[in-house]
Amino acid sequence: MGVYAVGEFLERAEKLMDAGDQVSLRYACLELRLSLEKIVYQKLAQLKDKIPPAVYRTWQPQKALKLLLSFEPRADQDNTIDIRQNNADGTPAGDWIHLGEYRMFSAKRLNTLYNKVGKYLHTPSLKEHDTLQPLTHAMISDVLEEIKRVAEATIVVSVNSINNVECKFCRHPVYVSKSQIDSGSIVECYNQKCEAKYAVKRVDNEQFEIRSHTLCTFVCKACGNESSLDLPEHGAIKQCVSCEQPHVFLMRCYEWKGEAGNEDQTA
Ligand SMILES: [Zn+2]
Ligand SMILES: [Zn+2]
């Protein structure tokens, strides 16, 4: 069923929901969550020529959809895709041809649905045990219906050009889409050890530039290279992005205080 190929997951979920007992309903939650993941990851896979999958391989769907939205602000909105040929002078050369329907969860809805079914996929903590309601068909039927709606998409499209520039701290690529250049966005280095922020500015029709938008930086006492640093909490530990030397920070001065774990450095 459909371009996202989640038909089997949804069929199993429906059967389990119809069975109606607690164990079956929990397994239905698993099938529904797998469907949510499969749909978002398939959309994300369209970026693989531009952004290596290693960057987002371990991300949960909500974070993955946020990444998509940073590049394609309309990636979480349904669209009808039609095309038409034009003559060299820009005048229409034929009728519109219907290519298909693109569908996706809104970012907010995805978060709600993913967490709703996720609650039932682990043994509840003692605190949750008192408040967690027994599952019913009605409690998860909206999740099933929303996935079915999105799964009826007939096309998955990606309309964006993505450039990359080198992060000045870690040398990994920083990805910048056309829509981010147009809107002067703040972009982030996706190297999880770095996460430096940059402001994007269009220079002219062809070119753009990025400037560091990082709150603080620190120079590694071991290798001398600079790393980015968001405002750290007292006692925060941050590794050097080049040599991974850990550094401990104190709120009053953000100075390097020695290796993590040294008793006299963290007091
Ligand atoms: Zn970086
Ligand atoms: Zn270092």
CSV table of C-alpha atoms in Angstrom, one decimal, residues 48-222:
chain,number,residue,atom,x,y,z
A,48,LYS,CA,21.2,10.7,1.3
A,49,ASP,CA,23.0,12.1,-1.8
A,50,LYS,CA,23.4,15.4,0.0
A,51,ILE,CA,23.8,14.4,3.6
A,52,PRO,CA,25.4,11.1,4.6
A,53,PRO,CA,23.0,8.8,6.5
A,54,ALA,CA,25.6,8.4,9.2
A,55,VAL,CA,24.7,11.9,10.4
A,56,TYR,CA,21.1,11.0,11.3
A,57,ARG,CA,21.2,7.2,11.5
A,58,THR,CA,20.6,7.1,15.3
A,59,TRP,CA,18.0,9.9,15.4
A,60,GLN,CA,14.4,9.3,16.5
A,61,PRO,CA,11.8,10.4,13.9
A,62,GLN,CA,10.9,13.7,15.7
A,63,LYS,CA,14.5,14.9,15.4
A,64,ALA,CA,14.8,13.6,11.9
A,65,LEU,CA,11.6,15.5,10.9
A,66,LYS,CA,13.1,18.6,12.5
A,67,LEU,CA,16.2,18.2,10.3
A,68,LEU,CA,14.0,17.8,7.3
A,69,LEU,CA,12.0,20.9,8.2
A,70,SER,CA,15.2,23.0,8.5
A,71,PHE,CA,16.0,22.2,4.9
A,72,GLU,CA,12.4,22.0,3.6
A,73,PRO,CA,10.1,24.2,5.6
A,74,ARG,CA,7.0,22.6,4.0
A,75,ALA,CA,8.2,19.0,4.4
A,76,ASP,CA,5.5,18.3,7.0
A,77,GLN,CA,2.6,19.7,4.9
A,78,ASP,CA,0.5,17.8,2.4
A,79,ASN,CA,0.9,18.8,-1.2
A,80,THR,CA,-0.5,17.9,-4.6
A,81,ILE,CA,2.2,17.8,-7.2
A,82,ASP,CA,1.4,18.8,-10.8
A,83,ILE,CA,3.9,19.6,-13.7
A,84,ARG,CA,3.5,21.4,-17.0
A,85,GLN,CA,6.0,21.9,-19.8
A,86,ASN,CA,6.9,25.5,-20.8
A,87,ASN,CA,8.2,26.9,-24.1
A,88,ALA,CA,11.7,28.5,-24.2
A,89,ASP,CA,10.0,31.9,-23.7
A,90,GLY,CA,8.3,30.7,-20.5
A,91,THR,CA,4.8,30.4,-22.0
A,92,PRO,CA,2.8,27.2,-21.2
A,93,ALA,CA,3.3,24.3,-23.7
A,94,GLY,CA,0.6,22.0,-22.5
A,95,ASP,CA,-1.8,21.0,-19.8
A,96,TRP,CA,-0.9,20.3,-16.2
A,97,ILE,CA,-0.1,16.6,-15.6
A,98,HIS,CA,-0.9,15.3,-12.1
A,99,LEU,CA,2.1,13.6,-10.6
A,100,GLY,CA,0.7,12.6,-7.2
A,101,GLU,CA,-0.1,13.4,-3.6
A,102,TYR,CA,2.6,14.0,-1.0
A,103,ARG,CA,1.5,13.5,2.6
A,104,MET,CA,3.4,13.8,5.9
A,105,PHE,CA,2.6,14.2,9.6
A,106,SER,CA,3.0,17.7,11.0
A,107,ALA,CA,5.9,17.9,13.3
A,108,LYS,CA,3.7,18.5,16.3
A,109,ARG,CA,1.3,15.7,15.5
A,110,LEU,CA,4.2,13.3,14.9
A,111,ASN,CA,5.6,14.1,18.4
A,112,THR,CA,2.2,13.5,20.0
A,113,LEU,CA,1.5,10.2,18.2
A,114,TYR,CA,5.0,8.8,18.7
A,115,ASN,CA,5.0,9.5,22.4
A,116,LYS,CA,1.4,8.2,22.8
A,117,VAL,CA,2.2,4.7,21.5
A,118,GLY,CA,5.7,4.8,23.0
A,119,LYS,CA,4.3,5.0,26.5
A,120,TYR,CA,3.0,1.4,26.2
A,121,LEU,CA,6.2,-0.2,24.8
A,122,HIS,CA,8.0,-0.4,28.1
A,123,THR,CA,7.2,-1.5,31.6
A,124,PRO,CA,5.7,1.5,33.4
A,125,SER,CA,7.8,3.1,36.2
A,126,LEU,CA,6.3,3.0,39.7
A,127,LYS,CA,5.1,6.6,39.3
A,128,GLU,CA,3.5,5.9,35.9
A,129,HIS,CA,2.0,2.7,37.2
A,130,ASP,CA,-0.6,4.6,39.2
A,131,THR,CA,-1.6,6.9,36.4
A,132,LEU,CA,-1.2,4.9,33.2
A,133,GLN,CA,-4.7,3.9,31.9
A,134,PRO,CA,-5.3,0.4,30.5
A,135,LEU,CA,-5.1,0.5,26.7
A,136,THR,CA,-8.3,0.5,24.7
A,137,HIS,CA,-8.9,0.4,20.9
A,138,ALA,CA,-10.3,4.0,21.1
A,139,MET,CA,-7.1,5.3,22.7
A,140,ILE,CA,-4.9,4.5,19.7
A,141,SER,CA,-7.4,4.5,16.8
A,142,ASP,CA,-6.5,8.2,16.0
A,143,VAL,CA,-2.8,7.1,15.6
A,144,LEU,CA,-3.9,4.3,13.2
A,145,GLU,CA,-6.2,6.7,11.2
A,146,GLU,CA,-3.4,9.4,10.9
A,147,ILE,CA,-0.9,6.9,9.7
A,148,LYS,CA,-3.4,5.5,7.2
A,149,ARG,CA,-4.0,9.0,5.9
A,150,VAL,CA,-0.3,9.7,5.4
A,151,ALA,CA,0.3,6.2,3.9
A,152,GLU,CA,-2.1,7.0,1.1
A,153,ALA,CA,0.6,9.3,-0.4
A,154,THR,CA,1.4,8.4,-4.0
A,155,ILE,CA,4.7,10.4,-4.3
A,156,VAL,CA,7.6,11.3,-2.0
A,157,VAL,CA,9.4,14.4,-3.3
A,158,SER,CA,12.2,16.6,-2.1
A,159,VAL,CA,12.5,20.1,-3.5
A,160,ASN,CA,15.6,21.7,-2.2
A,161,SER,CA,19.2,22.3,-3.0
A,162,ILE,CA,21.6,21.7,-0.2
A,163,ASN,CA,25.2,23.1,-0.1
A,164,ASN,CA,27.8,22.4,2.5
A,165,VAL,CA,30.6,24.4,4.0
A,166,GLU,CA,33.3,23.3,6.4
A,167,CYS,CA,32.8,23.8,10.1
A,168,LYS,CA,35.6,25.9,11.4
A,169,PHE,CA,35.9,24.0,14.6
A,170,CYS,CA,35.6,20.3,13.7
A,171,ARG,CA,36.1,20.4,9.9
A,172,HIS,CA,32.9,18.4,9.3
A,173,PRO,CA,30.5,19.7,6.6
A,174,VAL,CA,27.8,22.1,7.7
A,175,TYR,CA,24.7,21.7,5.5
A,176,VAL,CA,22.9,24.8,4.3
A,177,SER,CA,19.7,24.7,2.2
A,178,LYS,CA,18.5,27.3,-0.2
A,179,SER,CA,15.5,28.0,2.0
A,180,GLN,CA,17.9,28.6,5.0
A,181,ILE,CA,19.9,31.0,2.9
A,182,ASP,CA,16.8,32.9,1.8
A,183,SER,CA,15.5,33.2,5.3
A,184,GLY,CA,18.9,34.0,7.0
A,185,SER,CA,18.6,31.0,9.3
A,186,ILE,CA,20.9,29.8,12.1
A,187,VAL,CA,22.3,26.4,11.1
A,188,GLU,CA,24.0,23.9,13.3
A,189,CYS,CA,27.0,21.5,12.7
A,190,TYR,CA,25.5,18.0,12.9
A,191,ASN,CA,28.6,16.5,14.4
A,192,GLN,CA,27.2,15.7,17.8
A,193,LYS,CA,30.5,16.4,19.5
A,194,CYS,CA,30.6,19.9,18.0
A,195,GLU,CA,27.1,21.4,17.4
A,196,ALA,CA,28.6,24.8,16.6
A,197,LYS,CA,26.0,27.3,15.3
A,198,TYR,CA,26.4,29.6,12.3
A,199,ALA,CA,24.3,32.5,11.0
A,200,VAL,CA,23.7,32.3,7.3
A,201,LYS,CA,23.7,35.4,5.1
A,202,ARG,CA,23.1,35.7,1.4
A,203,VAL,CA,25.8,37.7,-0.4
A,204,ASP,CA,24.3,37.8,-3.9
A,205,ASN,CA,22.2,35.6,-6.2
A,206,GLU,CA,25.0,33.0,-6.3
A,207,GLN,CA,26.8,33.2,-3.0
A,208,PHE,CA,26.2,33.0,0.7
A,209,GLU,CA,28.4,33.2,3.8
A,210,ILE,CA,28.2,31.8,7.3
A,211,ARG,CA,29.4,33.4,10.5
A,212,SER,CA,30.0,31.8,13.8
A,213,HIS,CA,26.9,32.2,16.0
A,214,THR,CA,28.3,30.2,18.9
A,215,LEU,CA,27.9,31.8,22.4
A,216,CYS,CA,31.4,30.9,23.7
A,217,THR,CA,34.5,29.0,22.5
A,218,PHE,CA,37.3,27.4,24.4
A,219,VAL,CA,40.9,26.5,23.4
A,220,CYS,CA,41.9,23.0,24.3
A,221,LYS,CA,44.7,22.8,26.8
A,222,ALA,CA,45.9,19.5,25.3
